Every structure is written in structure tokens, then in C-alpha cells.
Amino acid sequence: ETGVTQTPRHLVMGMTNKKSLKCEQHLGHNAMYWYKQSAKKPLELMFVYSLEERVENNSVPSRFSPECPNSSHLFLHLHTLQPEDSALYLCASSPFGALQETQYFGPGTRLLVL
Amino acid sequence: AQSVTQLDSHVSVSEGTPVLLRCNYSSSYSPSLFWYVQHPNKGLQLLLKYTSAATLVKGINGFEAEFKKSETSFHLTKPSAHMSDAAEYFCVVTPYNQGGKLIFGQGTELSVKP
């Protein structure tokens, strides 16, 4: 296993619900990432955190709200999602967020929005 | 702008025969290139990476890739496929000046027939 865990593994929610995805890394890394993996599309980087500060936000709608309380934990808070937000959400970590670093991925949370 | 194109969305081989997964990149500068593998219901795992050292890169599970600047290619090969190689494979580029940002190809699904 990669040392990056994600919960829950599966989530079904209605468009008016509020839910949160959790990611935890046990690798001592300082950078963490959220990706969205939709069918037939390349993985899309959503957010990057380095030392608990957000360093990248790729024009993600405000209905997705990340939180990084410490270097080991990353959350993605969800509210008023749309059906097109259904996807696999992957969390990853790397030592510093620097060039050429390997990113270590969790197994993902498969989200279905009804 | 940097980009990566995987030329085949699906490749099917017989067990024991060679594997070739094709990837072309576009980059203004010398990029870092990666191959990741994703098995069903698992997160992505790094197979190998090129970081401007040797152009022939050896990875895990018998895979290797050759960086060819003149052809802007980074094809993934394996001499003999195993059933456990069946998975989705992603070619990834990191822009040289944007550490931590991975740009993914669309993926190639590899099927291995007995």
C-alpha cells in the first residue's frame, strides 16, 4: 500500500447534501493534492497544498472547498454538487511539491451525485 | 504549453508477448516524464520516471521506457506481458518550472489475454 488513505471509499449524495472527503498520509510529506478523475477524461488537478498553504487552485467551482489542517490531513468539503461532479476523487502526497518528485496516491473516493 | 498524448486508448496483448504503450509529449523545455499504473479500485502507482539522466529508464515489474527527444516520445515497453499487468496506464509530464503539477494523458487500458 502507498501510505495514503482516503475515506469514505464510496459516497452517494443528493445535490442539496453537504459531505466531506478525508485524506490522510503517513509518509511524512509536506505537499498534498486533490485530483478529479472522470470517465473518458484525463486526471484533473484541483488543489495543491504545500506546508498547509494552498499554492494552486485550478479554477475549481466554489462548491468544492478544501481544507488542510496539518501536513498529514487533507479534506474536500462538498456542498450543492451537480450530477456532473460524479467522479473518482484522488488524493496524493509528495515530499515538498517540488519538480520531479514522485506523487503517492490514495485509492480514491468514488462519488455519485444524484 | 506542456501536454502529453497517449496514442492508444486500449491495447490488447496475449500473455507472454511484448507490450508497447505509446506516449508523445509537447514541452518547450526539458520535461520530467512519468508512467503511472492504476489497477481497478486502486490508486495510481509510479512505474518509472525520467528526470534528464539516462534516456532508458527501468521501472518496476519489468517495465522500461526510452526518452527520445528527437521524436518527443516516451513509450513504455515490457518484453513479456503477465496477466497481472492488466490495468490502466498513464503517461504524465511535469513542466520544468511548475513543480508538483502533473499533466496526465488520457490513459491506455491494457488487456492481457491468456
GROMACS .gro file of C-alpha atoms in nm:
model
  228
    1GLU     CA    1   0.000   0.000   0.000
    2THR     CA    2   0.106   0.358  -0.065
    3GLY     CA    3   0.067   0.511   0.279
    4VAL     CA    4  -0.214   0.740   0.163
    5THR     CA    5  -0.563   0.655   0.284
    6GLN     CA    6  -0.894   0.802   0.180
    7THR     CA    7  -1.238   0.780   0.339
    8PRO     CA    8  -1.504   0.707   0.250
    9ARG     CA    9  -1.426   0.484  -0.047
   10HIS     CA   10  -1.774   0.529  -0.191
   11LEU     CA   11  -2.023   0.812  -0.142
   12VAL     CA   12  -2.370   0.877  -0.278
   13MET     CA   13  -2.517   1.220  -0.214
   14GLY     CA   14  -2.801   1.436  -0.327
   15MET     CA   15  -2.748   1.778  -0.476
   16THR     CA   16  -2.853   1.953  -0.154
   17ASN     CA   17  -2.632   1.748   0.079
   18LYS     CA   18  -2.310   1.853   0.245
   19LYS     CA   19  -2.038   1.593   0.281
   20SER     CA   20  -1.661   1.579   0.328
   21LEU     CA   21  -1.389   1.361   0.183
   22LYS     CA   22  -1.090   1.283   0.401
   23CYS     CA   23  -0.733   1.203   0.306
   24GLU     CA   24  -0.451   1.108   0.540
   25GLN     CA   25  -0.088   1.040   0.453
   26HIS     CA   26   0.155   0.851   0.674
   27LEU     CA   27   0.467   0.930   0.471
   28GLY     CA   28   0.589   1.247   0.641
   29HIS     CA   29   0.526   1.450   0.326
   30ASN     CA   30   0.466   1.825   0.314
   31ALA     CA   31   0.261   1.856  -0.005
   32MET     CA   32  -0.086   1.718  -0.070
   33TYR     CA   33  -0.313   1.723  -0.373
   34TRP     CA   34  -0.673   1.666  -0.481
   35TYR     CA   35  -0.742   1.528  -0.829
   36LYS     CA   36  -1.066   1.455  -1.011
   37GLN     CA   37  -1.083   1.151  -1.240
   38SER     CA   38  -1.388   1.149  -1.468
   39ALA     CA   39  -1.470   0.884  -1.722
   40LYS     CA   40  -1.300   0.940  -2.059
   41LYS     CA   41  -1.108   1.245  -1.935
   42PRO     CA   42  -0.753   1.290  -1.809
   43LEU     CA   43  -0.697   1.336  -1.438
   44GLU     CA   44  -0.752   1.697  -1.344
   45LEU     CA   45  -0.555   1.865  -1.068
   46MET     CA   46  -0.793   2.052  -0.839
   47PHE     CA   47  -0.589   2.179  -0.545
   48VAL     CA   48  -0.231   2.174  -0.420
   49TYR     CA   49  -0.123   2.237  -0.063
   50SER     CA   50   0.236   2.279   0.048
   51LEU     CA   51   0.309   2.312   0.419
   52GLU     CA   52  -0.063   2.356   0.477
   53GLU     CA   53  -0.088   2.655   0.245
   54ARG     CA   54  -0.285   2.640  -0.076
   55VAL     CA   55  -0.049   2.702  -0.366
   56GLU     CA   56  -0.268   2.606  -0.659
   57ASN     CA   57  -0.637   2.623  -0.734
   58ASN     CA   58  -0.720   2.525  -1.089
   59SER     CA   59  -1.039   2.728  -1.130
   60VAL     CA   60  -1.242   2.480  -0.930
   61PRO     CA   61  -1.606   2.577  -0.856
   62SER     CA   62  -1.667   2.710  -0.507
   63ARG     CA   63  -1.895   2.416  -0.425
   64PHE     CA   64  -1.565   2.233  -0.363
   65SER     CA   65  -1.385   2.366  -0.057
   66PRO     CA   66  -1.051   2.218   0.052
   67GLU     CA   67  -0.905   2.226   0.399
   68CYS     CA   68  -0.557   2.127   0.514
   69PRO     CA   69  -0.535   2.150   0.895
   70ASN     CA   70  -0.187   1.994   0.908
   71SER     CA   71   0.059   1.830   0.672
   72SER     CA   72  -0.088   1.484   0.725
   73HIS     CA   73  -0.455   1.556   0.662
   74LEU     CA   74  -0.648   1.698   0.371
   75PHE     CA   75  -1.024   1.740   0.337
   76LEU     CA   76  -1.252   1.822   0.050
   77HIS     CA   77  -1.582   1.971   0.164
   78LEU     CA   78  -1.869   1.929  -0.080
   79HIS     CA   79  -2.197   2.122  -0.096
   80THR     CA   80  -2.471   2.167  -0.354
   81LEU     CA   81  -2.293   1.947  -0.606
   82GLN     CA   82  -2.415   1.874  -0.957
   83PRO     CA   83  -2.453   1.534  -1.123
   84GLU     CA   84  -2.154   1.612  -1.346
   85ASP     CA   85  -1.941   1.620  -1.032
   86SER     CA   86  -1.976   1.243  -1.008
   87ALA     CA   87  -1.624   1.106  -1.041
   88LEU     CA   88  -1.335   0.939  -0.862
   89TYR     CA   89  -1.160   1.186  -0.634
   90LEU     CA   90  -0.797   1.103  -0.572
   91CYS     CA   91  -0.570   1.239  -0.306
   92ALA     CA   92  -0.192   1.235  -0.339
   93SER     CA   93   0.111   1.349  -0.143
   94SER     CA   94   0.476   1.422  -0.216
   95PRO     CA   95   0.775   1.530  -0.008
   96PHE     CA   96   0.778   1.903  -0.091
   97GLY     CA   97   0.573   1.966  -0.404
   98ALA     CA   98   0.895   2.019  -0.597
   99LEU     CA   99   0.993   1.935  -0.952
  100GLN     CA  100   1.049   1.568  -1.042
  101GLU     CA  101   0.900   1.439  -0.718
  102THR     CA  102   0.700   1.122  -0.721
  103GLN     CA  103   0.345   1.165  -0.601
  104TYR     CA  104   0.189   0.889  -0.394
  105PHE     CA  105  -0.181   0.833  -0.448
  106GLY     CA  106  -0.460   0.705  -0.230
  107PRO     CA  107  -0.723   0.461  -0.360
  108GLY     CA  108  -0.978   0.735  -0.419
  109THR     CA  109  -1.334   0.812  -0.321
  110ARG     CA  110  -1.593   0.723  -0.584
  111LEU     CA  111  -1.862   0.990  -0.565
  112LEU     CA  112  -2.208   0.969  -0.717
  113VAL     CA  113  -2.426   1.278  -0.713
  114LEU     CA  114  -2.795   1.215  -0.770
  115ALA     CA  115   0.221   2.481  -2.306
  116GLN     CA  116   0.303   2.131  -2.199
  117SER     CA  117   0.086   1.837  -2.295
  118VAL     CA  118   0.100   1.463  -2.334
  119THR     CA  119  -0.080   1.238  -2.581
  120GLN     CA  120  -0.129   0.867  -2.541
  121LEU     CA  121  -0.180   0.731  -2.887
  122ASP     CA  122  -0.390   0.427  -2.796
  123SER     CA  123  -0.689   0.424  -2.564
  124HIS     CA  124  -0.684   0.045  -2.549
  125VAL     CA  125  -0.417  -0.218  -2.615
  126SER     CA  126  -0.473  -0.591  -2.603
  127VAL     CA  127  -0.188  -0.846  -2.592
  128SER     CA  128  -0.152  -1.215  -2.519
  129GLU     CA  129   0.028  -1.329  -2.207
  130GLY     CA  130   0.399  -1.372  -2.275
  131THR     CA  131   0.408  -1.131  -2.571
  132PRO     CA  132   0.567  -0.783  -2.571
  133VAL     CA  133   0.385  -0.473  -2.452
  134LEU     CA  134   0.416  -0.131  -2.617
  135LEU     CA  135   0.221   0.168  -2.486
  136ARG     CA  136   0.285   0.485  -2.680
  137CYS     CA  137   0.320   0.838  -2.546
  138ASN     CA  138   0.418   1.164  -2.713
  139TYR     CA  139   0.477   1.486  -2.526
  140SER     CA  140   0.489   1.852  -2.605
  141SER     CA  141   0.711   2.075  -2.398
  142SER     CA  142   0.909   2.391  -2.454
  143TYR     CA  143   1.177   2.278  -2.212
  144SER     CA  144   1.325   1.952  -2.095
  145PRO     CA  145   1.036   1.790  -1.912
  146SER     CA  146   1.016   1.533  -1.640
  147LEU     CA  147   0.815   1.235  -1.762
  148PHE     CA  148   0.644   0.960  -1.567
  149TRP     CA  149   0.441   0.647  -1.622
  150TYR     CA  150   0.182   0.561  -1.360
  151VAL     CA  151  -0.035   0.248  -1.344
  152GLN     CA  152  -0.384   0.220  -1.198
  153HIS     CA  153  -0.527  -0.120  -1.115
  154PRO     CA  154  -0.904  -0.149  -1.063
  155ASN     CA  155  -1.019   0.008  -0.737
  156LYS     CA  156  -0.665   0.112  -0.652
  157GLY     CA  157  -0.480   0.441  -0.654
  158LEU     CA  158  -0.214   0.529  -0.907
  159GLN     CA  159   0.132   0.381  -0.859
  160LEU     CA  160   0.454   0.509  -1.011
  161LEU     CA  161   0.610   0.270  -1.264
  162LEU     CA  162   0.910   0.481  -1.363
  163LYS     CA  163   1.024   0.837  -1.425
  164TYR     CA  164   1.267   1.024  -1.648
  165THR     CA  165   1.446   1.322  -1.497
  166SER     CA  166   1.715   1.410  -1.755
  167ALA     CA  167   1.962   1.141  -1.653
  168ALA     CA  168   1.977   0.818  -1.857
  169THR     CA  169   1.738   0.815  -2.151
  170LEU     CA  170   1.649   0.449  -2.097
  171VAL     CA  171   1.463   0.425  -1.771
  172LYS     CA  172   1.392   0.099  -1.593
  173GLY     CA  173   1.092   0.071  -1.366
  174ILE     CA  174   0.914  -0.181  -1.154
  175ASN     CA  175   0.765  -0.511  -1.271
  176GLY     CA  176   0.994  -0.534  -1.574
  177PHE     CA  177   0.873  -0.218  -1.745
  178GLU     CA  178   1.102   0.032  -1.911
  179ALA     CA  179   1.069   0.346  -2.119
  180GLU     CA  180   1.302   0.535  -2.351
  181PHE     CA  181   1.309   0.913  -2.374
  182LYS     CA  182   1.359   1.017  -2.736
  183LYS     CA  183   1.390   1.392  -2.767
  184SER     CA  184   1.404   1.391  -3.147
  185GLU     CA  185   1.070   1.209  -3.159
  186THR     CA  186   0.922   1.373  -2.845
  187SER     CA  187   0.827   1.026  -2.731
  188PHE     CA  188   0.839   0.829  -2.408
  189HIS     CA  189   0.696   0.487  -2.497
  190LEU     CA  190   0.651   0.221  -2.229
  191THR     CA  191   0.759  -0.135  -2.303
  192LYS     CA  192   0.780  -0.474  -2.141
  193PRO     CA  193   0.927  -0.783  -2.308
  194SER     CA  194   0.669  -1.029  -2.182
  195ALA     CA  195   0.319  -0.946  -2.056
  196HIS     CA  196   0.177  -1.104  -1.745
  197MET     CA  197  -0.190  -1.132  -1.655
  198SER     CA  198  -0.131  -0.904  -1.356
  199ASP     CA  199  -0.023  -0.624  -1.594
  200ALA     CA  200  -0.384  -0.566  -1.697
  201ALA     CA  201  -0.458  -0.212  -1.580
  202GLU     CA  202  -0.483   0.149  -1.696
  203TYR     CA  203  -0.153   0.324  -1.771
  204PHE     CA  204  -0.099   0.698  -1.764
  205CYS     CA  205   0.181   0.896  -1.924
  206VAL     CA  206   0.249   1.214  -1.727
  207VAL     CA  207   0.460   1.526  -1.783
  208THR     CA  208   0.573   1.784  -1.531
  209PRO     CA  209   0.653   2.128  -1.667
  210TYR     CA  210   1.009   2.212  -1.568
  211ASN     CA  211   0.909   2.533  -1.392
  212GLN     CA  212   0.594   2.409  -1.215
  213GLY     CA  213   0.699   2.168  -0.950
  214GLY     CA  214   0.420   1.949  -0.822
  215LYS     CA  215   0.193   1.999  -1.121
  216LEU     CA  216   0.135   1.676  -1.312
  217ILE     CA  217  -0.026   1.682  -1.656
  218PHE     CA  218  -0.185   1.347  -1.735
  219GLY     CA  219  -0.253   1.176  -2.064
  220GLN     CA  220  -0.591   1.022  -2.125
  221GLY     CA  221  -0.475   0.676  -2.029
  222THR     CA  222  -0.427   0.346  -2.209
  223GLU     CA  223  -0.616   0.042  -2.092
  224LEU     CA  224  -0.405  -0.272  -2.124
  225SER     CA  225  -0.580  -0.607  -2.155
  226VAL     CA  226  -0.384  -0.932  -2.130
  227LYS     CA  227  -0.535  -1.246  -2.278
  228PRO     CA  228  -0.441  -1.593  -2.151
   0.00000   0.00000   0.00000
